[in-house]
XYZ file of C-alpha atoms in Angstrom:
229
model
C 98.523 162.367 -49.547
C 97.672 165.894 -48.407
C 99.796 167.126 -45.514
C 98.125 168.571 -42.476
C 98.930 172.296 -42.158
C 100.744 173.395 -39.040
C 98.375 175.246 -36.695
C 99.042 178.975 -36.546
C 99.609 180.164 -32.956
C 96.881 182.427 -31.674
C 97.516 186.141 -31.385
C 97.279 185.880 -27.612
C 99.886 183.097 -27.472
C 102.208 185.043 -29.751
C 101.909 188.190 -27.646
C 102.312 186.172 -24.440
C 105.526 184.490 -25.579
C 107.003 187.713 -26.937
C 106.344 189.703 -23.760
C 107.719 186.854 -21.670
C 110.853 186.649 -23.827
C 111.450 190.384 -23.472
C 111.053 190.208 -19.691
C 113.324 187.195 -19.250
C 116.052 188.642 -21.474
C 115.990 192.028 -19.761
C 114.480 194.081 -22.595
C 111.565 194.811 -20.282
C 112.939 195.596 -16.855
C 111.404 195.150 -13.368
C 109.010 197.986 -12.576
C 108.565 198.969 -16.227
C 104.999 199.812 -17.201
C 103.290 197.607 -19.780
C 100.733 199.740 -21.601
C 98.147 197.787 -23.581
C 97.857 200.328 -26.413
C 101.634 200.547 -26.869
C 102.072 196.776 -26.901
C 99.151 196.308 -29.267
C 100.732 198.759 -31.692
C 104.130 197.053 -31.445
C 102.676 193.613 -32.165
C 100.114 194.751 -34.725
C 97.140 193.354 -32.801
C 94.133 194.683 -30.944
C 94.234 195.300 -27.203
C 92.270 192.107 -26.469
C 95.103 189.567 -26.997
C 97.476 191.892 -25.140
C 95.073 192.084 -22.199
C 94.655 188.305 -22.111
C 98.407 187.758 -22.333
C 99.044 190.146 -19.445
C 96.453 188.357 -17.302
C 98.242 185.072 -17.926
C 101.621 186.598 -17.092
C 100.181 187.999 -13.875
C 99.098 184.477 -12.983
C 102.648 183.186 -13.434
C 104.096 186.001 -11.316
C 106.007 187.827 -14.045
C 103.870 190.962 -14.045
C 101.818 192.773 -11.425
C 98.402 194.319 -12.009
C 97.505 197.325 -9.889
C 94.363 199.429 -9.881
C 96.496 202.552 -9.601
C 99.740 201.751 -11.436
C 98.350 199.550 -14.160
C 100.456 196.590 -15.292
C 104.194 196.526 -14.553
C 106.982 193.977 -14.763
C 107.384 192.401 -11.346
C 110.070 193.921 -9.152
C 112.781 191.578 -7.927
C 114.048 191.877 -4.367
C 115.551 189.611 -1.719
C 112.153 188.479 -0.436
C 110.984 187.459 -3.897
C 114.288 185.690 -4.599
C 114.108 183.832 -1.282
C 110.560 182.625 -1.920
C 111.323 181.335 -5.406
C 114.716 179.853 -4.635
C 113.501 178.206 -1.430
C 111.186 176.136 -3.626
C 114.003 175.288 -6.011
C 116.382 174.352 -3.201
C 113.793 172.090 -1.610
C 112.595 170.338 -4.749
C 115.106 170.524 -7.600
C 118.006 168.568 -6.030
C 115.572 165.871 -4.885
C 114.125 165.606 -8.382
C 117.607 165.227 -9.890
C 118.536 162.598 -7.308
C 115.463 160.579 -8.247
C 116.183 160.938 -11.959
C 119.717 159.611 -11.498
C 118.639 156.747 -9.261
C 116.089 155.571 -11.783
C 118.668 155.664 -14.578
C 116.809 158.282 -16.600
C 118.365 159.609 -19.793
C 120.103 162.962 -19.388
C 120.759 163.453 -23.102
C 118.550 166.563 -23.143
C 120.635 168.090 -20.354
C 123.839 167.374 -22.263
C 122.366 168.935 -25.415
C 121.258 172.039 -23.497
C 124.729 172.418 -22.013
C 126.240 172.238 -25.503
C 123.817 174.900 -26.748
C 124.678 177.144 -23.814
C 128.409 176.816 -24.536
C 127.826 177.750 -28.172
C 125.366 180.579 -27.512
C 126.080 183.837 -29.297
C 123.938 186.127 -27.137
C 122.516 186.425 -23.645
C 119.003 185.426 -24.619
C 120.153 182.202 -26.277
C 122.367 181.229 -23.356
C 119.678 182.052 -20.817
C 117.180 179.833 -22.616
C 119.688 176.975 -22.858
C 120.488 177.256 -19.152
C 116.799 177.063 -18.283
C 116.406 173.989 -20.466
C 119.451 172.403 -18.805
C 117.887 172.655 -15.366
C 114.523 171.417 -16.630
C 116.169 168.432 -18.306
C 117.676 167.468 -14.937
C 114.443 167.462 -12.949
C 111.824 166.477 -15.514
C 112.731 162.746 -15.715
C 112.399 162.324 -11.937
C 109.499 159.890 -12.352
C 106.996 162.111 -10.549
C 105.041 164.309 -12.998
C 103.592 166.402 -10.171
C 107.076 167.248 -8.893
C 108.070 168.282 -12.406
C 105.007 170.500 -12.781
C 105.655 172.167 -9.425
C 109.158 173.106 -10.561
C 107.829 174.232 -13.933
C 105.535 176.662 -12.107
C 108.472 178.607 -10.640
C 110.678 178.504 -13.763
C 109.657 181.909 -15.091
C 110.008 183.641 -11.738
C 113.423 182.035 -11.223
C 114.436 183.201 -14.704
C 113.355 186.752 -13.822
C 115.588 186.661 -10.740
C 118.429 185.355 -12.900
C 117.958 188.067 -15.525
C 118.252 190.775 -12.878
C 121.308 189.114 -11.320
C 123.082 188.626 -14.654
C 122.442 192.244 -15.631
C 124.205 193.380 -12.455
C 126.979 190.772 -12.386
C 127.398 188.386 -15.344
C 128.620 184.999 -14.099
C 128.124 182.787 -17.140
C 131.473 181.011 -17.072
C 131.294 180.106 -13.406
C 127.798 178.714 -13.827
C 128.826 176.789 -16.934
C 131.609 175.086 -14.956
C 129.144 174.215 -12.195
C 126.690 172.825 -14.753
C 129.387 170.537 -16.157
C 130.238 169.264 -12.682
C 126.576 168.535 -11.910
C 126.084 166.682 -15.186
C 129.319 164.699 -14.791
C 128.234 163.492 -11.351
C 124.769 162.623 -12.612
C 126.115 160.708 -15.619
C 128.467 158.824 -13.296
C 125.441 157.660 -11.307
C 126.326 159.649 -8.180
C 122.799 160.715 -7.244
C 123.674 162.256 -3.877
C 126.771 164.004 -5.205
C 124.864 165.462 -8.146
C 122.067 166.644 -5.846
C 124.520 168.315 -3.462
C 126.334 170.002 -6.343
C 123.033 171.260 -7.768
C 121.949 172.576 -4.358
C 125.275 174.396 -3.935
C 125.006 175.811 -7.463
C 121.501 177.224 -6.957
C 122.269 178.556 -3.472
C 125.556 180.226 -4.413
C 123.989 181.990 -7.383
C 121.162 183.619 -5.447
C 123.424 184.440 -2.482
C 125.781 186.332 -4.783
C 122.888 188.285 -6.247
C 120.935 188.779 -3.004
C 123.310 188.337 -0.037
C 120.621 189.514 2.378
C 118.376 186.549 1.529
C 118.517 183.662 4.004
C 118.566 180.009 2.983
C 119.395 176.622 4.437
C 123.174 176.383 4.548
C 123.822 172.910 3.157
C 122.149 170.084 1.309
C 121.372 167.181 3.675
C 124.138 164.623 3.898
C 123.789 161.360 2.017
C 121.622 158.794 3.734
C 123.505 156.255 5.827
C 122.336 152.879 4.601
C 124.599 150.794 6.886
C 123.064 148.424 9.367
C 123.443 148.990 13.084
C 126.804 147.818 14.382
C 128.562 148.035 11.029
C 131.478 150.409 10.568
């Protein structure tokens, strides 16, 4: 039986993923110009796939296209961090709570945490950390909620890359990840959600103390009937 050959990724997809990887690992820094001819030469392609890749990245919020400045990596400031992390703080803990309550498998989150602990470089650990968070919210049972969080993943990763470059905090975050996963695996949906909220909020506050967020995750719902202690 003849095997079906694996499809070769398009030039545009290759260029897109490589530029994104360089941005999210800090090789391309916020404000840096992205010149089509230079990138085309680096990747050994024409300018067309580079142009298409940059348009896609502009749509995801990783790069900015300006009539006067051309294309640059998006700058990260407190306002940008607040906008992105507000979405995460509103949606990600709720998604995790739903995943735990429905008894969803968190094996992917455990695997991502193991990969992060064994990472040998910043890029590998960053990718594993992103996959850890995605593995917590994706099995929430609401595909739309998962897609909404997927839409801000790259921008959140850009904020993280800038923060880690200024103040690496891998070990602290790894400890917080373990606590979140332990609570989730124990079936404590509210506890896991509160720990995740505190983890996300503390990270962005350390990096951007001038950004303002809701102080605490809402307390667990009181399910007691009236008159009961």
